Short mmCIF file of C-alpha atoms in Angstrom, two decimals:
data_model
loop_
_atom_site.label_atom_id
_atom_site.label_comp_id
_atom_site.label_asym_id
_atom_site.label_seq_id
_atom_site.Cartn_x
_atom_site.Cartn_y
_atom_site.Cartn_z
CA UNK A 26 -52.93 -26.32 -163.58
CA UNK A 27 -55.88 -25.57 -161.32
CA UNK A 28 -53.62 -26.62 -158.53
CA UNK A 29 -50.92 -24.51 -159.48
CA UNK A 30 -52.98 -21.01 -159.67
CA UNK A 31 -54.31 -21.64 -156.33
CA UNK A 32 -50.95 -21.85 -155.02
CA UNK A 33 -49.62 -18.93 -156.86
CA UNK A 34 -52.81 -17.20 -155.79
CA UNK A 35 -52.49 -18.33 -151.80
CA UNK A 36 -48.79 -17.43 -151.94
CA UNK A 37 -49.06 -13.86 -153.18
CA UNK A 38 -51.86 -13.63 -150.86
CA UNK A 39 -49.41 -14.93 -147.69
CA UNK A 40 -46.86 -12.55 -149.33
CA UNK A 41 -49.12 -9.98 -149.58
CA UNK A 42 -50.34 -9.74 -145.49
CA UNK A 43 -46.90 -10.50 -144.36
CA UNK A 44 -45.98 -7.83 -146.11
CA UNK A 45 -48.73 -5.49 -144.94
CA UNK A 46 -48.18 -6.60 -141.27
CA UNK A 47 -44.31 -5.96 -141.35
CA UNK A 48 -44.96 -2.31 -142.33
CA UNK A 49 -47.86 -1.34 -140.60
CA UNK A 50 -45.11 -2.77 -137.43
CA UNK A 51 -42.43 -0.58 -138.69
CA UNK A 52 -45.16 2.13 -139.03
CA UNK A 53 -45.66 1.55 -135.07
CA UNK A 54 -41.95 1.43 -134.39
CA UNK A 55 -41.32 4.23 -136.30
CA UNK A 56 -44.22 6.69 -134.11
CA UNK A 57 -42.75 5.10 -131.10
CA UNK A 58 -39.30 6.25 -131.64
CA UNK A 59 -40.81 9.81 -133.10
CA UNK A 60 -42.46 9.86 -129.71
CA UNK A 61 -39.62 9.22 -127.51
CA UNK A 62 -37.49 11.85 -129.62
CA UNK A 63 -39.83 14.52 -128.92
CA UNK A 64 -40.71 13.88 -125.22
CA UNK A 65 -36.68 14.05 -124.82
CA UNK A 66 -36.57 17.04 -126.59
CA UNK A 67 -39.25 18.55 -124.97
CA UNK A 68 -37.82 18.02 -121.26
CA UNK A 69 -34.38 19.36 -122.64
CA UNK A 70 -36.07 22.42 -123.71
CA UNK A 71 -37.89 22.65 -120.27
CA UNK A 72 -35.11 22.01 -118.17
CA UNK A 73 -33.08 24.97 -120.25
CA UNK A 74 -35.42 27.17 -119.16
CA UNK A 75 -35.33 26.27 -115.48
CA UNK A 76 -31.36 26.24 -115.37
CA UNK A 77 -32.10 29.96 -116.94
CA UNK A 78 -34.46 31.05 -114.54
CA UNK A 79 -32.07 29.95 -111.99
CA UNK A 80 -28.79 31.49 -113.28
CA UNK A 81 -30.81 35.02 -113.83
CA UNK A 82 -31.56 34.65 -110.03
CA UNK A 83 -28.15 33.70 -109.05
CA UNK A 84 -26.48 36.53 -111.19
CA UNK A 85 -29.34 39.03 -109.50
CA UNK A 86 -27.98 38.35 -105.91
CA UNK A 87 -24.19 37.49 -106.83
CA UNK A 88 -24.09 40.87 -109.06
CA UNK A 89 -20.45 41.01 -110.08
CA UNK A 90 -19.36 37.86 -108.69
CA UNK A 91 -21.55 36.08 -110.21
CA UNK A 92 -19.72 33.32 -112.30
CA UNK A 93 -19.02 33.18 -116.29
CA UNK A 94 -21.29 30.57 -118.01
CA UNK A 95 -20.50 31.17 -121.73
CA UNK A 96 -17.42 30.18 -121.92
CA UNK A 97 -18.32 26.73 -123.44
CA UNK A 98 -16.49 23.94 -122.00
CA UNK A 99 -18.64 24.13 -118.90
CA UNK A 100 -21.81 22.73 -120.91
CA UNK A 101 -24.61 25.69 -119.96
CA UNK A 102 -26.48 26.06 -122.94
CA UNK A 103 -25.35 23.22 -124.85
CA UNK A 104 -28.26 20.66 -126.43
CA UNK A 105 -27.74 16.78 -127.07
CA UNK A 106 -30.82 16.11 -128.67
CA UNK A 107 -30.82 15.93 -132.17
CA UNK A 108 -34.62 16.40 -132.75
CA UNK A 109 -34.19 20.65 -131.72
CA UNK A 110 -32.44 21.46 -135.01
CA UNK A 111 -34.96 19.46 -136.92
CA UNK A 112 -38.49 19.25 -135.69
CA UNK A 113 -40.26 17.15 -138.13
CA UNK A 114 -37.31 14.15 -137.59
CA UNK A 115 -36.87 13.19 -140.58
CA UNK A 116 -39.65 13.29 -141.83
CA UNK A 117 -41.36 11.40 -138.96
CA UNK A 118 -43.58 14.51 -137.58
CA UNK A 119 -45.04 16.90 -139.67
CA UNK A 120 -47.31 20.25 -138.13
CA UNK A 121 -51.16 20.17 -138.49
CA UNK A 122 -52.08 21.61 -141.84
CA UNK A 123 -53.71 24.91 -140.23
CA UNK A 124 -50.52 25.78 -138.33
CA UNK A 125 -48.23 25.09 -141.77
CA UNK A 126 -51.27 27.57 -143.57
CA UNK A 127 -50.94 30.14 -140.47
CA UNK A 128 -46.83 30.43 -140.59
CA UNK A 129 -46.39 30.55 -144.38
CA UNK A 130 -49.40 33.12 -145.10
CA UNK A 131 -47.33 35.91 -145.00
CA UNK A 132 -45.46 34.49 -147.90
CA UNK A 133 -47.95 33.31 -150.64
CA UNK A 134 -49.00 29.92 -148.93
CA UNK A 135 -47.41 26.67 -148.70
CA UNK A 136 -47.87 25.27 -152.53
CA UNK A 137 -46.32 28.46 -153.96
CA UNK A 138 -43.96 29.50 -151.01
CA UNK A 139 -42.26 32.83 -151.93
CA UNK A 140 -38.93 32.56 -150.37
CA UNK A 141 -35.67 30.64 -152.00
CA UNK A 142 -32.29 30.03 -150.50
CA UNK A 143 -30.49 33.10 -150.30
CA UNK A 144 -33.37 35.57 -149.80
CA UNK A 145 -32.26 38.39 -146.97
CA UNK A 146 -34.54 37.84 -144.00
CA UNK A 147 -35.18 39.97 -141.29
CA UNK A 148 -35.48 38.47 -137.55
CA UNK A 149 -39.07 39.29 -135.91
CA UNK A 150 -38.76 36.96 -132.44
CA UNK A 151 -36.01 35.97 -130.43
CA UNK A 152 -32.83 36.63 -129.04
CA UNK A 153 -32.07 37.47 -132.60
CA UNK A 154 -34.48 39.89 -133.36
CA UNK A 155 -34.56 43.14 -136.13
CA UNK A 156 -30.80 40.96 -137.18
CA UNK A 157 -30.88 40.62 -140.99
CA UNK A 158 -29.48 37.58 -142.34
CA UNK A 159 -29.43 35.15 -145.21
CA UNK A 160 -31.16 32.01 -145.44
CA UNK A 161 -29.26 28.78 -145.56
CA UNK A 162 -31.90 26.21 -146.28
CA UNK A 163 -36.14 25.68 -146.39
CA UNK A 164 -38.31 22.64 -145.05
CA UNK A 165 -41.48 23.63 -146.55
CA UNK A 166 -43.24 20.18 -144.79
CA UNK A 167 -41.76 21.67 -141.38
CA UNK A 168 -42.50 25.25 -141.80
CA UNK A 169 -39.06 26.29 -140.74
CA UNK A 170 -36.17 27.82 -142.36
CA UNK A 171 -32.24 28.03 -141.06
CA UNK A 172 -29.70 31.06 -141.34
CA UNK A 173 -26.45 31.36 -141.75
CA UNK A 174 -25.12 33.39 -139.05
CA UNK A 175 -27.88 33.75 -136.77
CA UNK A 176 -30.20 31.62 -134.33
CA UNK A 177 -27.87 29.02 -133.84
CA UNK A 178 -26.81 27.11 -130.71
CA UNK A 179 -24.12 25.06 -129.50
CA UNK A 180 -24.58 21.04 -130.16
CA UNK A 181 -22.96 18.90 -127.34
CA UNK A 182 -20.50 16.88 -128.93
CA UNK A 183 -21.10 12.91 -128.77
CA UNK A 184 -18.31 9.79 -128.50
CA UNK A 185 -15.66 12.45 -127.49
CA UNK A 186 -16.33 14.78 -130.22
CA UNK A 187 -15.92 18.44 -129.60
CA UNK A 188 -18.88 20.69 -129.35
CA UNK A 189 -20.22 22.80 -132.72
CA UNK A 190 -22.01 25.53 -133.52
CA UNK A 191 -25.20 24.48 -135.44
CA UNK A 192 -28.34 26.35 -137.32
CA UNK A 193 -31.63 26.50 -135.12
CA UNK A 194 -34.70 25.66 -137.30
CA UNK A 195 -36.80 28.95 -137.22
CA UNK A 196 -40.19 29.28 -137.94
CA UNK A 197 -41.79 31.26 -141.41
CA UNK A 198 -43.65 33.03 -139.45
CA UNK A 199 -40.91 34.89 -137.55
CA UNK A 200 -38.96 35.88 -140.72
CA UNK A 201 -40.10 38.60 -143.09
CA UNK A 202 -38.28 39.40 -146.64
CA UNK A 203 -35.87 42.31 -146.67
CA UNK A 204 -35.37 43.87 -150.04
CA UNK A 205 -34.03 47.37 -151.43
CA UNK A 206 -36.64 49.27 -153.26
CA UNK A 207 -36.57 52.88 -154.47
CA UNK A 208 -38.97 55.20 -153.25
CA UNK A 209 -40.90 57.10 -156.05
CA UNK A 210 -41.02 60.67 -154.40
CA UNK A 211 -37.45 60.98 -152.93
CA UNK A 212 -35.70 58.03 -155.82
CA UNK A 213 -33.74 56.88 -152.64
CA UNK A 214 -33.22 53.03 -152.16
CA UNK A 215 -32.97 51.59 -148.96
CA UNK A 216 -33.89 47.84 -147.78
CA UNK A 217 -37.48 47.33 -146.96
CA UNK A 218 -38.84 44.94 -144.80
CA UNK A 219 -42.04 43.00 -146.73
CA UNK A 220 -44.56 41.89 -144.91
CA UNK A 221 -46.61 40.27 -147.45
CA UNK A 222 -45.91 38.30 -150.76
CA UNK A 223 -48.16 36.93 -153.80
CA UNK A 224 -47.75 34.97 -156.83
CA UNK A 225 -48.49 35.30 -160.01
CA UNK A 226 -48.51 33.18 -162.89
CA UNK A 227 -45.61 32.41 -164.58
CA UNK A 228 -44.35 34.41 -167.63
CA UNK A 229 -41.49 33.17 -170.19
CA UNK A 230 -41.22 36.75 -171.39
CA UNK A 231 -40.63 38.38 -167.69
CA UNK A 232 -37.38 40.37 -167.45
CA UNK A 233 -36.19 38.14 -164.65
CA UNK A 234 -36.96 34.88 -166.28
CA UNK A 235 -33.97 32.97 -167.63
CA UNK A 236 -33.54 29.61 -168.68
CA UNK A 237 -32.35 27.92 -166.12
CA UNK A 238 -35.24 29.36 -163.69
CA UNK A 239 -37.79 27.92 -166.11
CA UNK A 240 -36.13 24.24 -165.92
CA UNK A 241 -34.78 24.07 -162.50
CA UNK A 242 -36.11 27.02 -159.99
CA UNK A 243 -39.56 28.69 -159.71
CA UNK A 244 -41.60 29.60 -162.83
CA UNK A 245 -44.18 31.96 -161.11
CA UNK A 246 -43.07 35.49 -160.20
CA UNK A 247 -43.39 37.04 -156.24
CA UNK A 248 -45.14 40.26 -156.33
CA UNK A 249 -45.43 42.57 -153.22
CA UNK A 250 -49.10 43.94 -153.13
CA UNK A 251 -50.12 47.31 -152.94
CA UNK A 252 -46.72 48.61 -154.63
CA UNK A 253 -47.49 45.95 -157.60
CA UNK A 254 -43.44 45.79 -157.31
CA UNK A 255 -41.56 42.22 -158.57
CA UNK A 256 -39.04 41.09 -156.47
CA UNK A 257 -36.85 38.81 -158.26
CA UNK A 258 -35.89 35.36 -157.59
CA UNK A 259 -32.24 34.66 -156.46
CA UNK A 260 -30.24 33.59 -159.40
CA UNK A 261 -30.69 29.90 -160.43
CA UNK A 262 -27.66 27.66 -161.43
CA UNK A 263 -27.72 24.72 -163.42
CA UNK A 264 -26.68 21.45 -161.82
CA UNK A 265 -23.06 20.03 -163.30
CA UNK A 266 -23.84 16.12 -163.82
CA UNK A 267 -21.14 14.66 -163.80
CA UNK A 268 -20.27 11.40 -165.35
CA UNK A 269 -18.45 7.91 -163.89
CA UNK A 270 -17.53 5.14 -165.55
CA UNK A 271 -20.16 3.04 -164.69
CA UNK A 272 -22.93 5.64 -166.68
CA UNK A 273 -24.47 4.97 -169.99
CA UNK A 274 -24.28 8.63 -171.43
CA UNK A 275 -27.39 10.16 -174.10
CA UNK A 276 -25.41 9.32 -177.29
CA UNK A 277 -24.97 5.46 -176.43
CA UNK A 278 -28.45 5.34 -175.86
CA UNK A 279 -29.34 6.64 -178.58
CA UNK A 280 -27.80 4.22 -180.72
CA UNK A 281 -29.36 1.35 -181.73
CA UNK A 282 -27.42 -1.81 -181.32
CA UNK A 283 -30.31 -4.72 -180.55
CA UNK A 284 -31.92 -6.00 -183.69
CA UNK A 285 -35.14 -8.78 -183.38
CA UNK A 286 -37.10 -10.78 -185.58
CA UNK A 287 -40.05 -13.14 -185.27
CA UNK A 288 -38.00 -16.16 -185.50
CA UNK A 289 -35.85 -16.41 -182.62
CA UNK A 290 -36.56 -14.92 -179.01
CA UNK A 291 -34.73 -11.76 -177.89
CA UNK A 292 -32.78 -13.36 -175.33
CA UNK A 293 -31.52 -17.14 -174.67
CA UNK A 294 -34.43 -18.91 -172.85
CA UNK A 295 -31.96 -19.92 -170.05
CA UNK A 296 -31.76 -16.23 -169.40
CA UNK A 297 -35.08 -15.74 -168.17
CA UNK A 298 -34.36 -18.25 -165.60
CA UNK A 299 -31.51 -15.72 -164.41
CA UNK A 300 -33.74 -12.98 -163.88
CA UNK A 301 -36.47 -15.01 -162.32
CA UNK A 302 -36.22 -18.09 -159.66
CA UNK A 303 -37.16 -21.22 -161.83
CA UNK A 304 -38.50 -22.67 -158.56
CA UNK A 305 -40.23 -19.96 -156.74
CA UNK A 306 -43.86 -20.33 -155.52
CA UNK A 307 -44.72 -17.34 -157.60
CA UNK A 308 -43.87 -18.43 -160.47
CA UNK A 309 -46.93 -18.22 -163.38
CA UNK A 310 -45.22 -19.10 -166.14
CA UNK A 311 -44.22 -22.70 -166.76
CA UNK A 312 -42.73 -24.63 -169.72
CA UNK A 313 -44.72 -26.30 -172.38
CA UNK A 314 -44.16 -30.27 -171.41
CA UNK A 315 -44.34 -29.24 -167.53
CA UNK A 316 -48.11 -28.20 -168.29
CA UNK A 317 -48.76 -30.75 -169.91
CA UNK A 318 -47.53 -32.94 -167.38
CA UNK A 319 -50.03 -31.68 -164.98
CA UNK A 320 -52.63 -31.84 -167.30
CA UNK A 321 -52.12 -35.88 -168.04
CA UNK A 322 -51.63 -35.77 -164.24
CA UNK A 323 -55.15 -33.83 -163.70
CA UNK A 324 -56.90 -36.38 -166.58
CA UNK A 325 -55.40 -39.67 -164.87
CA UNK A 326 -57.32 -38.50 -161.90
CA UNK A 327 -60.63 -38.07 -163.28
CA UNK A 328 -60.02 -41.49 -164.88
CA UNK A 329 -59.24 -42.65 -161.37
CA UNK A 330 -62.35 -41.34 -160.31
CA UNK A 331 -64.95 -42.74 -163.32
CA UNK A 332 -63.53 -46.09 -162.94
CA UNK A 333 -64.34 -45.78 -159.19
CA UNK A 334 -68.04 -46.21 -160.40
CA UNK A 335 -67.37 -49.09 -162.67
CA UNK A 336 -67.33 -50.71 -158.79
CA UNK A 337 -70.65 -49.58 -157.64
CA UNK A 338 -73.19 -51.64 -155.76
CA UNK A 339 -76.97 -52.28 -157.07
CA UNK A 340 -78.20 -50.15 -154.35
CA UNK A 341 -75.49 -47.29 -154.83
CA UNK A 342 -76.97 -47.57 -158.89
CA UNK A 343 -80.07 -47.36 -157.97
CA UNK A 344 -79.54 -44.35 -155.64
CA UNK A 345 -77.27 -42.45 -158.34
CA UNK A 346 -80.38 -43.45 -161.09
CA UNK A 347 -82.59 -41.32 -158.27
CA UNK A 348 -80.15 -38.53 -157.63
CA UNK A 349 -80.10 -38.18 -161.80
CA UNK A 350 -84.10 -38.43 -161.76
CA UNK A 351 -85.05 -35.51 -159.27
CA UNK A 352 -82.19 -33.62 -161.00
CA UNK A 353 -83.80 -33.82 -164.35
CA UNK A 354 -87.32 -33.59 -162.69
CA UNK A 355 -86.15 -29.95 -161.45
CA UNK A 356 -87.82 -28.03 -158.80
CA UNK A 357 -91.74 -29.09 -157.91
CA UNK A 358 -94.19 -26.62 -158.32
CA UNK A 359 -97.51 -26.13 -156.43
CA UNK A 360 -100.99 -26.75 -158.27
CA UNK A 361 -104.29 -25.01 -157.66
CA UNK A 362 -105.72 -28.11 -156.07
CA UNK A 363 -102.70 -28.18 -153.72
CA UNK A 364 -102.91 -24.63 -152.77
CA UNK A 365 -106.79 -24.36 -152.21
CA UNK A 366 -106.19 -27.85 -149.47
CA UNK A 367 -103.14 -26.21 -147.94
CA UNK A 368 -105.64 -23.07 -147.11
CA UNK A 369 -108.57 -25.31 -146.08
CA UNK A 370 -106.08 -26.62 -143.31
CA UNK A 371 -104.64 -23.58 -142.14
CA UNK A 372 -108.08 -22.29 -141.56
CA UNK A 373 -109.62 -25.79 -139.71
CA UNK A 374 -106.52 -25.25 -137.54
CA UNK A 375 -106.57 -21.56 -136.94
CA UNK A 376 -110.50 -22.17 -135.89
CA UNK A 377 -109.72 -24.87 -133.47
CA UNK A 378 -106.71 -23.35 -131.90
CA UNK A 379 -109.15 -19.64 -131.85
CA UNK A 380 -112.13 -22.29 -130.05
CA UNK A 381 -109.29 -23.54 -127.99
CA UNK A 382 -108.58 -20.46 -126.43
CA UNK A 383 -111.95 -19.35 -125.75
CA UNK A 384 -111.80 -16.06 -127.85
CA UNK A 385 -113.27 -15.61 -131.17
CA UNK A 386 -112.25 -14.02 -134.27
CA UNK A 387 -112.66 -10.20 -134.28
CA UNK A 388 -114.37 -9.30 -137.95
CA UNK A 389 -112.87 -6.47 -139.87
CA UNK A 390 -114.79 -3.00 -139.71
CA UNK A 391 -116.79 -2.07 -142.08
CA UNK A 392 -115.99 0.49 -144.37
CA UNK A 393 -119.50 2.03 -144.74
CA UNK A 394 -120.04 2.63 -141.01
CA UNK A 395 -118.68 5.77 -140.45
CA UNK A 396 -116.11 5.67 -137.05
CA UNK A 397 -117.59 7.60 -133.79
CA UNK A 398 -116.75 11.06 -133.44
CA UNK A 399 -117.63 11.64 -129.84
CA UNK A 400 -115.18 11.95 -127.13
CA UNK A 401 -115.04 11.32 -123.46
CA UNK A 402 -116.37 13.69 -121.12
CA UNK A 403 -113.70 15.38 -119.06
CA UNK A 404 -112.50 14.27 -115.87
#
């Protein structure tokens, strides 16, 4: 059985770094690709703005025969690479931590960002800019948001396809909130444009709180300071789960219909050989006569080997009888006797070796002379 655990044990081991070398490659492929993407969509960004520093000069010196570039089947302005509407690639790239914290300030911080789906943004950079709009969708690990009618760009279409118009990811720092709120002096409400939001903790009895919100959307309330005014959270829907076939639905589960005992197993013993391979390397658990199988097989071969010394030789005895001896004899110890000779030989050797040389031993100070104070006259 010895046998059998080291195998198990080697295997999982084997298992174990072939598993750890096939991700850390995909790991590598993965960056590689993420860095190809990106250099792409980096030079297609690049060579935009050179073909628009080019048609600005041509229009300059053609004036008003300068040619029509949007009209959109002659490809100016159109992108191919997939990467420019999302940055992060799936996933694959992610900003450095300080520059998610610098573009998401403005709106409470990353772990309780204060926007939702819906919100009414105002445009601060770009073509696009003072344009109020709504927001389509949020990629908190990206840092970037996406409109509905605004900031988008034309996608050149692939295998044939025709071209579309599709959202341009748009950084959280270029967005602010834009929300009516009344003015105290004059009572007239107009949209405001926020330039900072806060949370605060969350609160069951809060007059925008509902139950849905509390299961499914933000608990914690966005506060503008200064003004100490709420803003409420778009309203939260419940997801409709819907049911197939296939489900097992909350009442059948809750209905017991498996009853067990002591005396019989849950399940047919030829079952577990369904779930699990009956001859995989991995395999720990093993029937009652196969272990003892290996055990007779494990105790005929330490019977093999005692009747191997049945066929010993008087000297091989003798040697075995010595071996047993010294073992029971343990470790020797040094005597006084022994000790005091070893040090009258290391000294009769360190003399002769000292005479040898020619030099003789230098004697240690002594401690009631005191050590000479006077110094060296100067040079």
């Amino acid at each position: 059985m010895q046998k059998l655990a080291k195998r198990v044990a080697q295997a999982q081991r084997q298992a174990g770094r072939r598993a750890q070398k096939a991700a850390k490659s995909e790991e590598s492929n993965y960056k590689l690709r993420n860095r190809q993407a990106m250099r792409a969509a980096v030079s297609e960004v690049r060579q935009n703005l050179q073909d628009a520093r080019r048609v600005r000069q041509e229009d300059w010196e053609l004036g008003p025969i300068a040619p029509k570039r949007d009209l959109g089947f002659n490809g100016y302005g159109m992108f191919t690479e997939g990467v420019r509407t999302d940055w992060s690639n799936y996933g694959l790239y992610r900003p450095r931590p300080e520059v998610l914290a610098k573009r998401c300030a403005w709106a409470g911080g990353l772990k309780q960002l204060n926007l939702a789906v819906s919100d009414r943004v105002v445009i601060m950079d770009g073509p696009d800019k003072g344009k109020i709009d709504r927001i389509k969708t949020i990629n908190p690990q990206g840092g970037y948001v996406t409109l509905e009618n605004y900031h988008r760009a034309i996608s050149a279409g692939m295998f044939g396809n025709d071209s579309r118009s599709q959202p341009m990811p748009l950084s959280i720092g270029s967005i602010r909130l834009v929300y009516p709120i009344a003015n105290p002096e004059t009572g007239v409400t107009r949209d405001v444009i926020i330039n900072e939001l806060k949370a605060i903790p969350p609160n069951m009895s809060s007059p925008n709180m509902s139950f849905d919100r509390w299961e499914y959307g933000n608990k914690w309330d966005r506060i503008v300071p200064g003004i100490n005014v709420v803003i409420p959270w778009p309203e939260v829907e419940a997801p409709e789960f819907e049911t197939f076939d296939g489900d097992t639905v909350r009442e059948t589960v809750d209905n017991r219909t498996f009853y067990y005992n002591l005396l019989s197993p849950p399940m047919p013993e030829t079952v577990i050989d369904e779930l699990r391979n009956k001859f995989s390397k991995f395999r720990t658990r093993h029937e009652e006569w196969y272990v003892q199988q290996k055990e007779a097989e494990a105790a005929a071969k330490e019977a093999h080997k005692e009747s191997i010394k049945s066929m010993q030789t008087p000297l091989q005895e003798f040697h075995e009888m010595q071996r047993a001896k010294r073992a029971a004899e343990g470790e020797p110890e040094l005597s006084t006797e022994m000790l005091e000779k070893l040090g009258a030989i290391i000294a009769q050797r360190k003399e002769a070796a000292l005479k040898k040389a020619g030099v003789s031993e230098v004697a240690a100070a002594d401690a009631s002379i005191p050590p000479s104070t006077t110094t060296p006259p100067a040079q």
